[in-house]
PDB file of C-alpha atoms in Angstrom:
ATOM      1  CA  UNK O 540       0.000   0.000   0.000  1.00 77.00           C
ATOM      2  CA  UNK O 541       1.464   3.373  -0.966  1.00 94.00           C
ATOM      3  CA  UNK O 542       1.604   6.282   1.505  1.00 95.00           C
ATOM      4  CA  UNK O 543      -1.415   8.064   0.001  1.00 97.00           C
ATOM      5  CA  UNK O 544      -3.566   4.940   0.344  1.00 97.00           C
ATOM      6  CA  UNK O 545      -2.198   4.308   3.821  1.00 97.00           C
ATOM      7  CA  UNK O 546      -3.326   7.789   4.855  1.00 97.00           C
ATOM      8  CA  UNK O 547      -6.793   7.264   3.367  1.00 98.00           C
ATOM      9  CA  UNK O 548      -7.298   3.855   4.996  1.00 97.00           C
ATOM     10  CA  UNK O 549      -6.065   5.067   8.381  1.00 98.00           C
ATOM     11  CA  UNK O 550      -8.175   8.221   8.206  1.00 98.00           C
ATOM     12  CA  UNK O 551     -11.228   6.185   7.238  1.00 98.00           C
ATOM     13  CA  UNK O 552     -10.812   3.828  10.185  1.00 97.00           C
ATOM     14  CA  UNK O 553     -10.426   6.734  12.603  1.00 98.00           C
ATOM     15  CA  UNK O 554     -13.203   8.851  11.090  1.00 98.00           C
ATOM     16  CA  UNK O 555     -15.611   5.916  10.992  1.00 98.00           C
ATOM     17  CA  UNK O 556     -14.974   4.969  14.599  1.00 97.00           C
ATOM     18  CA  UNK O 557     -14.661   8.428  16.196  1.00 97.00           C
ATOM     19  CA  UNK O 558     -16.117  10.986  13.772  1.00 97.00           C
ATOM     20  CA  UNK O 559     -14.367  13.268  11.324  1.00 98.00           C
ATOM     21  CA  UNK O 560     -14.254  16.401  13.467  1.00 97.00           C
ATOM     22  CA  UNK O 561     -13.099  14.435  16.520  1.00 97.00           C
ATOM     23  CA  UNK O 562      -9.977  13.201  14.703  1.00 98.00           C
ATOM     24  CA  UNK O 563      -7.073  15.524  14.082  1.00 96.00           C
ATOM     25  CA  UNK O 564      -4.343  15.360  11.478  1.00 96.00           C
ATOM     26  CA  UNK O 565      -1.729  14.515  14.122  1.00 96.00           C
ATOM     27  CA  UNK O 566      -3.716  11.449  15.198  1.00 97.00           C
ATOM     28  CA  UNK O 567      -3.938  10.274  11.578  1.00 97.00           C
ATOM     29  CA  UNK O 568      -0.197  10.797  11.148  1.00 96.00           C
ATOM     30  CA  UNK O 569       0.621   8.946  14.352  1.00 96.00           C
ATOM     31  CA  UNK O 570      -1.606   5.965  13.509  1.00 97.00           C
ATOM     32  CA  UNK O 571      -0.486   5.771   9.880  1.00 96.00           C
ATOM     33  CA  UNK O 572       3.217   6.291  10.545  1.00 95.00           C
ATOM     34  CA  UNK O 573       3.320   8.785   7.665  1.00 95.00           C
ATOM     35  CA  UNK O 574       5.192  12.084   7.901  1.00 94.00           C
ATOM     36  CA  UNK O 575       3.305  15.392   7.879  1.00 93.00           C
ATOM     37  CA  UNK O 576       5.206  16.515   4.778  1.00 95.00           C
ATOM     38  CA  UNK O 577       4.024  13.382   2.936  1.00 95.00           C
ATOM     39  CA  UNK O 578       0.425  14.000   3.950  1.00 95.00           C
ATOM     40  CA  UNK O 579       0.531  17.565   2.625  1.00 94.00           C
ATOM     41  CA  UNK O 580       2.233  16.344  -0.543  1.00 95.00           C
ATOM     42  CA  UNK O 581      -0.868  14.238  -1.263  1.00 96.00           C
ATOM     43  CA  UNK O 582      -3.579  16.407   0.318  1.00 96.00           C
ATOM     44  CA  UNK O 583      -3.582  20.211   0.664  1.00 95.00           C
ATOM     45  CA  UNK O 584      -5.571  19.922   3.898  1.00 93.00           C
ATOM     46  CA  UNK O 585      -7.909  17.817   5.984  1.00 96.00           C
ATOM     47  CA  UNK O 586     -10.926  18.572   3.750  1.00 95.00           C
ATOM     48  CA  UNK O 587      -9.166  17.054   0.731  1.00 97.00           C
ATOM     49  CA  UNK O 588      -8.345  13.986   2.811  1.00 98.00           C
ATOM     50  CA  UNK O 589     -11.982  13.746   3.943  1.00 98.00           C
ATOM     51  CA  UNK O 590     -13.136  13.839   0.307  1.00 97.00           C
ATOM     52  CA  UNK O 591     -10.655  11.094  -0.590  1.00 98.00           C
ATOM     53  CA  UNK O 592     -11.904   9.004   2.335  1.00 98.00           C
ATOM     54  CA  UNK O 593     -15.524   9.444   1.219  1.00 98.00           C
ATOM     55  CA  UNK O 594     -14.545   8.352  -2.311  1.00 98.00           C
ATOM     56  CA  UNK O 595     -12.660   5.349  -0.875  1.00 98.00           C
ATOM     57  CA  UNK O 596     -15.633   4.168   1.198  1.00 98.00           C
ATOM     58  CA  UNK O 597     -17.988   4.826  -1.715  1.00 98.00           C
ATOM     59  CA  UNK O 598     -15.942   2.561  -4.009  1.00 98.00           C
ATOM     60  CA  UNK O 599     -15.573  -0.223  -1.446  1.00 97.00           C
ATOM     61  CA  UNK O 600     -19.211  -0.186  -0.411  1.00 98.00           C
ATOM     62  CA  UNK O 601     -20.605  -0.130  -3.959  1.00 98.00           C
ATOM     63  CA  UNK O 602     -18.290  -2.921  -5.106  1.00 97.00           C
ATOM     64  CA  UNK O 603     -19.313  -5.028  -2.117  1.00 98.00           C
ATOM     65  CA  UNK O 604     -23.014  -4.327  -2.644  1.00 98.00           C
ATOM     66  CA  UNK O 605     -22.828  -5.086  -6.370  1.00 96.00           C
ATOM     67  CA  UNK O 606     -21.080  -8.378  -5.690  1.00 97.00           C
ATOM     68  CA  UNK O 607     -23.671  -9.396  -3.108  1.00 97.00           C
ATOM     69  CA  UNK O 608     -26.648  -8.450  -5.307  1.00 97.00           C
ATOM     70  CA  UNK O 609     -25.124 -10.105  -8.389  1.00 95.00           C
ATOM     71  CA  UNK O 610     -25.346 -13.465  -6.601  1.00 93.00           C
ATOM     72  CA  UNK O 611     -29.131 -13.214  -6.365  1.00 94.00           C
ATOM     73  CA  UNK O 612     -30.861 -15.735  -8.576  1.00 89.00           C
ATOM     74  CA  UNK O 613     -34.590 -16.249  -8.606  1.00 87.00           C
ATOM     75  CA  UNK O 614     -36.012 -12.862  -9.459  1.00 92.00           C
ATOM     76  CA  UNK O 615     -37.026  -9.863  -7.422  1.00 94.00           C
ATOM     77  CA  UNK O 616     -37.507 -11.730  -4.111  1.00 94.00           C
ATOM     78  CA  UNK O 617     -33.940 -13.046  -4.378  1.00 95.00           C
ATOM     79  CA  UNK O 618     -32.562  -9.511  -4.878  1.00 96.00           C
ATOM     80  CA  UNK O 619     -34.493  -8.287  -1.838  1.00 97.00           C
ATOM     81  CA  UNK O 620     -33.230 -11.169   0.261  1.00 97.00           C
ATOM     82  CA  UNK O 621     -29.655 -10.670  -0.981  1.00 97.00           C
ATOM     83  CA  UNK O 622     -29.781  -6.983  -0.038  1.00 98.00           C
ATOM     84  CA  UNK O 623     -30.940  -7.549   3.507  1.00 98.00           C
ATOM     85  CA  UNK O 624     -28.775 -10.648   4.029  1.00 98.00           C
ATOM     86  CA  UNK O 625     -25.785  -8.527   3.009  1.00 98.00           C
ATOM     87  CA  UNK O 626     -26.806  -5.874   5.528  1.00 98.00           C
ATOM     88  CA  UNK O 627     -27.201  -8.553   8.189  1.00 98.00           C
ATOM     89  CA  UNK O 628     -23.651  -9.706   7.539  1.00 98.00           C
ATOM     90  CA  UNK O 629     -22.398  -6.108   7.758  1.00 98.00           C
ATOM     91  CA  UNK O 630     -24.307  -5.300  10.979  1.00 98.00           C
ATOM     92  CA  UNK O 631     -22.922  -8.456  12.577  1.00 98.00           C
ATOM     93  CA  UNK O 632     -19.306  -7.787  11.552  1.00 97.00           C
ATOM     94  CA  UNK O 633     -19.080 -10.590   9.010  1.00 97.00           C
ATOM     95  CA  UNK O 634     -17.791  -8.332   6.198  1.00 96.00           C
ATOM     96  CA  UNK O 635     -14.059  -7.749   6.554  1.00 95.00           C
ATOM     97  CA  UNK O 636     -13.940  -5.290   3.651  1.00 93.00           C
ATOM     98  CA  UNK O 637     -16.365  -2.920   5.391  1.00 95.00           C
ATOM     99  CA  UNK O 638     -14.672  -3.182   8.816  1.00 94.00           C
ATOM    100  CA  UNK O 639     -16.518  -3.370  12.128  1.00 96.00           C
ATOM    101  CA  UNK O 640     -19.991  -1.842  11.937  1.00 97.00           C
ATOM    102  CA  UNK O 641     -20.311   1.720  13.253  1.00 97.00           C
ATOM    103  CA  UNK O 642     -23.417   2.732  11.335  1.00 97.00           C
ATOM    104  CA  UNK O 643     -23.416   4.263   7.885  1.00 98.00           C
ATOM    105  CA  UNK O 644     -20.283   6.294   7.212  1.00 98.00           C
ATOM    106  CA  UNK O 645     -22.263   8.529   4.831  1.00 98.00           C
ATOM    107  CA  UNK O 646     -25.081   9.226   7.294  1.00 97.00           C
ATOM    108  CA  UNK O 647     -22.519   9.891  10.024  1.00 97.00           C
ATOM    109  CA  UNK O 648     -20.562  12.201   7.731  1.00 98.00           C
ATOM    110  CA  UNK O 649     -23.672  14.154   6.714  1.00 96.00           C
ATOM    111  CA  UNK O 650     -24.329  14.662  10.419  1.00 95.00           C
ATOM    112  CA  UNK O 651     -20.987  16.459  10.600  1.00 96.00           C
ATOM    113  CA  UNK O 652     -21.416  18.317   7.304  1.00 96.00           C
ATOM    114  CA  UNK O 653     -25.019  19.469   7.615  1.00 92.00           C
ATOM    115  CA  UNK O 654     -24.955  22.060   4.838  1.00 95.00           C
ATOM    116  CA  UNK O 655     -26.435  20.313   1.778  1.00 96.00           C
ATOM    117  CA  UNK O 656     -24.293  22.548  -0.442  1.00 96.00           C
ATOM    118  CA  UNK O 657     -21.023  21.474   1.142  1.00 96.00           C
ATOM    119  CA  UNK O 658     -18.935  19.302  -1.200  1.00 96.00           C
ATOM    120  CA  UNK O 659     -18.619  16.473   1.342  1.00 97.00           C
ATOM    121  CA  UNK O 660     -22.370  16.435   1.967  1.00 97.00           C
ATOM    122  CA  UNK O 661     -23.021  16.358  -1.787  1.00 97.00           C
ATOM    123  CA  UNK O 662     -20.603  13.434  -2.214  1.00 97.00           C
ATOM    124  CA  UNK O 663     -22.506  11.516   0.455  1.00 98.00           C
ATOM    125  CA  UNK O 664     -25.826  12.284  -1.265  1.00 97.00           C
ATOM    126  CA  UNK O 665     -24.379  11.013  -4.560  1.00 98.00           C
ATOM    127  CA  UNK O 666     -23.391   7.790  -2.796  1.00 98.00           C
ATOM    128  CA  UNK O 667     -26.948   7.255  -1.559  1.00 98.00           C
ATOM    129  CA  UNK O 668     -28.286   7.875  -5.090  1.00 98.00           C
ATOM    130  CA  UNK O 669     -25.739   5.411  -6.486  1.00 98.00           C
ATOM    131  CA  UNK O 670     -26.882   2.738  -4.028  1.00 98.00           C
ATOM    132  CA  UNK O 671     -30.497   3.162  -5.153  1.00 98.00           C
ATOM    133  CA  UNK O 672     -29.405   3.051  -8.806  1.00 98.00           C
ATOM    134  CA  UNK O 673     -27.442  -0.155  -8.167  1.00 97.00           C
ATOM    135  CA  UNK O 674     -30.404  -1.800  -6.476  1.00 98.00           C
ATOM    136  CA  UNK O 675     -32.702  -0.671  -9.308  1.00 98.00           C
ATOM    137  CA  UNK O 676     -30.279  -2.087 -11.865  1.00 97.00           C
ATOM    138  CA  UNK O 677     -30.343  -5.481 -10.218  1.00 96.00           C
ATOM    139  CA  UNK O 678     -34.141  -5.390 -10.002  1.00 96.00           C
ATOM    140  CA  UNK O 679     -34.378  -4.449 -13.690  1.00 96.00           C
ATOM    141  CA  UNK O 680     -32.107  -7.392 -14.488  1.00 94.00           C
ATOM    142  CA  UNK O 681     -34.895  -9.552 -13.036  1.00 93.00           C
ATOM    143  CA  UNK O 682     -37.364  -8.214 -15.589  1.00 92.00           C
ATOM    144  CA  UNK O 683     -38.944  -5.223 -13.882  1.00 93.00           C
ATOM    145  CA  UNK O 684     -39.599  -2.160 -16.032  1.00 96.00           C
ATOM    146  CA  UNK O 685     -37.169   0.667 -15.252  1.00 95.00           C
ATOM    147  CA  UNK O 686     -39.840   2.791 -13.555  1.00 96.00           C
ATOM    148  CA  UNK O 687     -40.984  -0.132 -11.395  1.00 95.00           C
ATOM    149  CA  UNK O 688     -37.394  -1.035 -10.548  1.00 96.00           C
ATOM    150  CA  UNK O 689     -36.633   2.534  -9.442  1.00 97.00           C
ATOM    151  CA  UNK O 690     -39.803   2.764  -7.356  1.00 96.00           C
ATOM    152  CA  UNK O 691     -39.085  -0.540  -5.608  1.00 95.00           C
ATOM    153  CA  UNK O 692     -35.418   0.366  -5.142  1.00 97.00           C
ATOM    154  CA  UNK O 693     -36.449   3.651  -3.528  1.00 97.00           C
ATOM    155  CA  UNK O 694     -38.739   1.792  -1.101  1.00 95.00           C
ATOM    156  CA  UNK O 695     -36.034  -0.762  -0.344  1.00 97.00           C
ATOM    157  CA  UNK O 696     -33.616   2.105   0.189  1.00 97.00           C
ATOM    158  CA  UNK O 697     -35.877   3.581   2.852  1.00 97.00           C
ATOM    159  CA  UNK O 698     -36.075   0.231   4.626  1.00 97.00           C
ATOM    160  CA  UNK O 699     -32.319  -0.270   4.254  1.00 98.00           C
ATOM    161  CA  UNK O 700     -31.546   3.141   5.749  1.00 98.00           C
ATOM    162  CA  UNK O 701     -33.958   2.536   8.614  1.00 97.00           C
ATOM    163  CA  UNK O 702     -32.352  -0.825   9.333  1.00 98.00           C
ATOM    164  CA  UNK O 703     -28.886   0.749   9.341  1.00 98.00           C
ATOM    165  CA  UNK O 704     -29.950   3.457  11.788  1.00 97.00           C
ATOM    166  CA  UNK O 705     -31.802   0.968  13.984  1.00 98.00           C
ATOM    167  CA  UNK O 706     -28.786  -1.342  14.118  1.00 98.00           C
ATOM    168  CA  UNK O 707     -26.397   1.498  14.879  1.00 97.00           C
ATOM    169  CA  UNK O 708     -28.442   3.575  17.317  1.00 97.00           C
ATOM    170  CA  UNK O 709     -30.106   0.797  19.297  1.00 97.00           C
ATOM    171  CA  UNK O 710     -27.654  -2.037  18.682  1.00 97.00           C
ATOM    172  CA  UNK O 711     -30.400  -4.157  17.106  1.00 98.00           C
ATOM    173  CA  UNK O 712     -28.300  -6.672  15.179  1.00 96.00           C
ATOM    174  CA  UNK O 713     -31.508  -8.246  13.838  1.00 98.00           C
ATOM    175  CA  UNK O 714     -32.623  -5.021  12.119  1.00 98.00           C
ATOM    176  CA  UNK O 715     -31.705  -6.248   8.635  1.00 98.00           C
ATOM    177  CA  UNK O 716     -33.665  -9.460   9.078  1.00 97.00           C
ATOM    178  CA  UNK O 717     -36.684  -7.478  10.278  1.00 97.00           C
ATOM    179  CA  UNK O 718     -36.300  -5.183   7.265  1.00 97.00           C
ATOM    180  CA  UNK O 719     -36.078  -8.203   4.962  1.00 96.00           C
ATOM    181  CA  UNK O 720     -39.334  -9.668   6.295  1.00 95.00           C
ATOM    182  CA  UNK O 721     -41.092  -6.348   5.774  1.00 94.00           C
ATOM    183  CA  UNK O 722     -39.594  -5.829   2.309  1.00 94.00           C
ATOM    184  CA  UNK O 723     -40.591  -9.293   1.120  1.00 91.00           C
ATOM    185  CA  UNK O 724     -44.138  -8.715   2.394  1.00 90.00           C
ATOM    186  CA  UNK O 725     -44.352  -5.320   0.671  1.00 84.00           C
ATOM    187  CA  UNK O 726     -43.030  -6.720  -2.611  1.00 81.00           C
ATOM    188  CA  UNK O 727     -45.863  -9.271  -2.669  1.00 78.00           C
ATOM    189  CA  UNK O 728     -48.551  -6.559  -2.433  1.00 66.00           C
TER     190      UNK O 728
END
């Protein structure tokens, strides 16, 4: 891993666990073992590092989600089950790529960057839109019309987000399974 990537991975781990504004540059440098001069060679400041961390998590999460949804065979119900089974694995720390569960990095980050016009907030919003688009794409692959796939993906997205918040805020590690049961029921209506 090169120094730039080492900084991003270390910053992500610290930001995800403690919050972006609670973590200073010196803590990132100490944990990464990278010199301050090297950090500023790659990033002009903490905001640029934050944006790189958001992009890093976005890539990892979307690749993981795509891989999990691509395994679904058996139509729309299989995609729904794959989505919530993937979340269940994440909430219960069975997904090494995503690290230990501390809620949604993008929701947490938006809590720290509340201005919807801020670049970091906008990047998080784009991530959420990309997740819905990915889910819709997998639903369309099962034969749903694009409009139907988007509508169902939007509904599943609401349930997914609620399950994430429930798991994080209350520690309900069964939240994804509860969301799956509800989603499957709704899809039958």
